[in-house]
Tab-separated table of C-alpha atoms in Angstrom:
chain	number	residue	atom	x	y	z
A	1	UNK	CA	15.736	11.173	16.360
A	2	UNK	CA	13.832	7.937	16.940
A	3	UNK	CA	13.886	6.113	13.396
A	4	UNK	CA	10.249	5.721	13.591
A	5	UNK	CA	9.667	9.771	13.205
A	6	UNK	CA	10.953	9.790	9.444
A	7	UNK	CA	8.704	9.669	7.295
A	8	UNK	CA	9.751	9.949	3.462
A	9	UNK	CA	14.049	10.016	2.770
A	10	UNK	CA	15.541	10.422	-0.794
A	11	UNK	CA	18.998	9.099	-1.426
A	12	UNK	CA	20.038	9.252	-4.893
A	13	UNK	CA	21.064	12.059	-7.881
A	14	UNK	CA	18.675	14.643	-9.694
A	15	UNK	CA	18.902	14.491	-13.092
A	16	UNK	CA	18.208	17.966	-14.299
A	17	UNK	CA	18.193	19.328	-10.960
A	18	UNK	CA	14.955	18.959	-9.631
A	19	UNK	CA	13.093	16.949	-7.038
A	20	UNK	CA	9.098	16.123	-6.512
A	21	UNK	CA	8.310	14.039	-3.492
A	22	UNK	CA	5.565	11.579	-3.654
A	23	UNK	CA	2.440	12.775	-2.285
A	24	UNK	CA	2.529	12.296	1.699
A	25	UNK	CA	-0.752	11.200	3.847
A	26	UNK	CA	-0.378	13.590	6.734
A	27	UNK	CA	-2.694	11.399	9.068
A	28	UNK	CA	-1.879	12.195	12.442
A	29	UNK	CA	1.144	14.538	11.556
A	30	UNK	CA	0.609	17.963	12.583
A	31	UNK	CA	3.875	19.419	11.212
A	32	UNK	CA	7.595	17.887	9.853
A	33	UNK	CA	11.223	19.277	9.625
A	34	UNK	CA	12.556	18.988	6.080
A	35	UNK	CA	16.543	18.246	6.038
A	36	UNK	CA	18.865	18.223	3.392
A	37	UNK	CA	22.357	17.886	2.002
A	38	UNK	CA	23.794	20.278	-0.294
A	39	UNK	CA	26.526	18.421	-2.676
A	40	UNK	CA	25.680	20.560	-6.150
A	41	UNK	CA	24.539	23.786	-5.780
A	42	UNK	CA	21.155	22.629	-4.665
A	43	UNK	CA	20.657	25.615	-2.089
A	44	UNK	CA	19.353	25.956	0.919
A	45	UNK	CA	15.270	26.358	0.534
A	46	UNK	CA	12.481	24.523	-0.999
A	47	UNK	CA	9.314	24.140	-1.268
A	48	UNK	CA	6.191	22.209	0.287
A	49	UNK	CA	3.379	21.810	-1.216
A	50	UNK	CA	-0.106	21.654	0.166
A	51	UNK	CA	-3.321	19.158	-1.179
A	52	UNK	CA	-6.654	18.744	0.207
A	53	UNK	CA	-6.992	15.589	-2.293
A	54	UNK	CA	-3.116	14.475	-2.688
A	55	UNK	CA	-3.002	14.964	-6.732
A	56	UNK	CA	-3.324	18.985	-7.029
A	57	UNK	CA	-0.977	21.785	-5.048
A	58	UNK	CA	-3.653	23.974	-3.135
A	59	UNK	CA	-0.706	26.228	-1.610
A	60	UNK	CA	3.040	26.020	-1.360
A	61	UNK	CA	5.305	27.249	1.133
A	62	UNK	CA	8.855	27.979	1.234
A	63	UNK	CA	10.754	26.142	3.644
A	64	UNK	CA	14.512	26.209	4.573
A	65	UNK	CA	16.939	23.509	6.052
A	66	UNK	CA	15.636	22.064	8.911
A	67	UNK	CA	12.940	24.406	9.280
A	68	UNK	CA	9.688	23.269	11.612
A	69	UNK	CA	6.663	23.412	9.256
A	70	UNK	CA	2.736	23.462	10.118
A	71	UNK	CA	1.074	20.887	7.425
A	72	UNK	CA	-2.494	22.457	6.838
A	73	UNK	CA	-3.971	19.899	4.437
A	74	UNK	CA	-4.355	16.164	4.177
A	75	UNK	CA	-1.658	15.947	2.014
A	76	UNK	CA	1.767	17.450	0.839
A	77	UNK	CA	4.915	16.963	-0.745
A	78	UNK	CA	8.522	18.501	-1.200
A	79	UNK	CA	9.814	20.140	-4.184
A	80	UNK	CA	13.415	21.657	-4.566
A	81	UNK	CA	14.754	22.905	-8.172
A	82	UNK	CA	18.846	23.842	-8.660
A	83	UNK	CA	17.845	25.385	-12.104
A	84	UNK	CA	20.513	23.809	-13.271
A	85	UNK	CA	20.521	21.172	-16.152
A	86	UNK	CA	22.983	18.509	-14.449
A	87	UNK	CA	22.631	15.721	-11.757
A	88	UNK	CA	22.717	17.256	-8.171
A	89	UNK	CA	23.533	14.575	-5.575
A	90	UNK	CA	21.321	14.324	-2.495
A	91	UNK	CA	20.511	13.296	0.595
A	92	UNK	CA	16.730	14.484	2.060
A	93	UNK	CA	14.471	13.298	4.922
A	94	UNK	CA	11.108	14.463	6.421
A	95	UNK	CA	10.426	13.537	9.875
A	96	UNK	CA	7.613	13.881	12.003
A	97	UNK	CA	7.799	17.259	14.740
A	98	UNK	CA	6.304	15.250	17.926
């Protein structure tokens, strides 16, 4: 994987066991692979969310690990929850499917 083709990566702990991406341009990406290490419980699906205007969720999609997905808006972002109420180490990227 070319370093160039990763476009958003999250290194760090979730305190209270959730994550929301920033809000990701999609300009000429057509679809992205979501990756990520499990240290706490995290699980292995999330979520992607959809935005024709980058500030409000028009659809969201379930995604697993490294699952290929289509990006049918302008914008979107990645969401995962543990439902848990402690910090959750981990380790995410989203790179560009050429």
């Amino acid at each position: 994987m070319a370093r160039s083709d990763i476009i958003h990566e999250f290194n760090g702990n979730l305190s209270g066991g959730n994550y929301a991406g920033p809000w990701i341009d999609t300009a000429e990406v057509n679809a992205v692979i979501v990756s990520w290490t499990d240290f706490g419980g995290l699980g292995n699906t999330g979520e992607i969310q959809h935005s024709v205007d980058g500030s409000t969720a028009m659809r969201t999609v379930t995604v697993g690990v490294g699952q290929e997905v289509v990006l049918p808006a302008r914008f979107f972002r990645f969401r995962l929850s543990t439902g848990g109420s402690g910090e959750s180490p981990l380790q995410l990227s989203i790179r560009r499917v050429r």
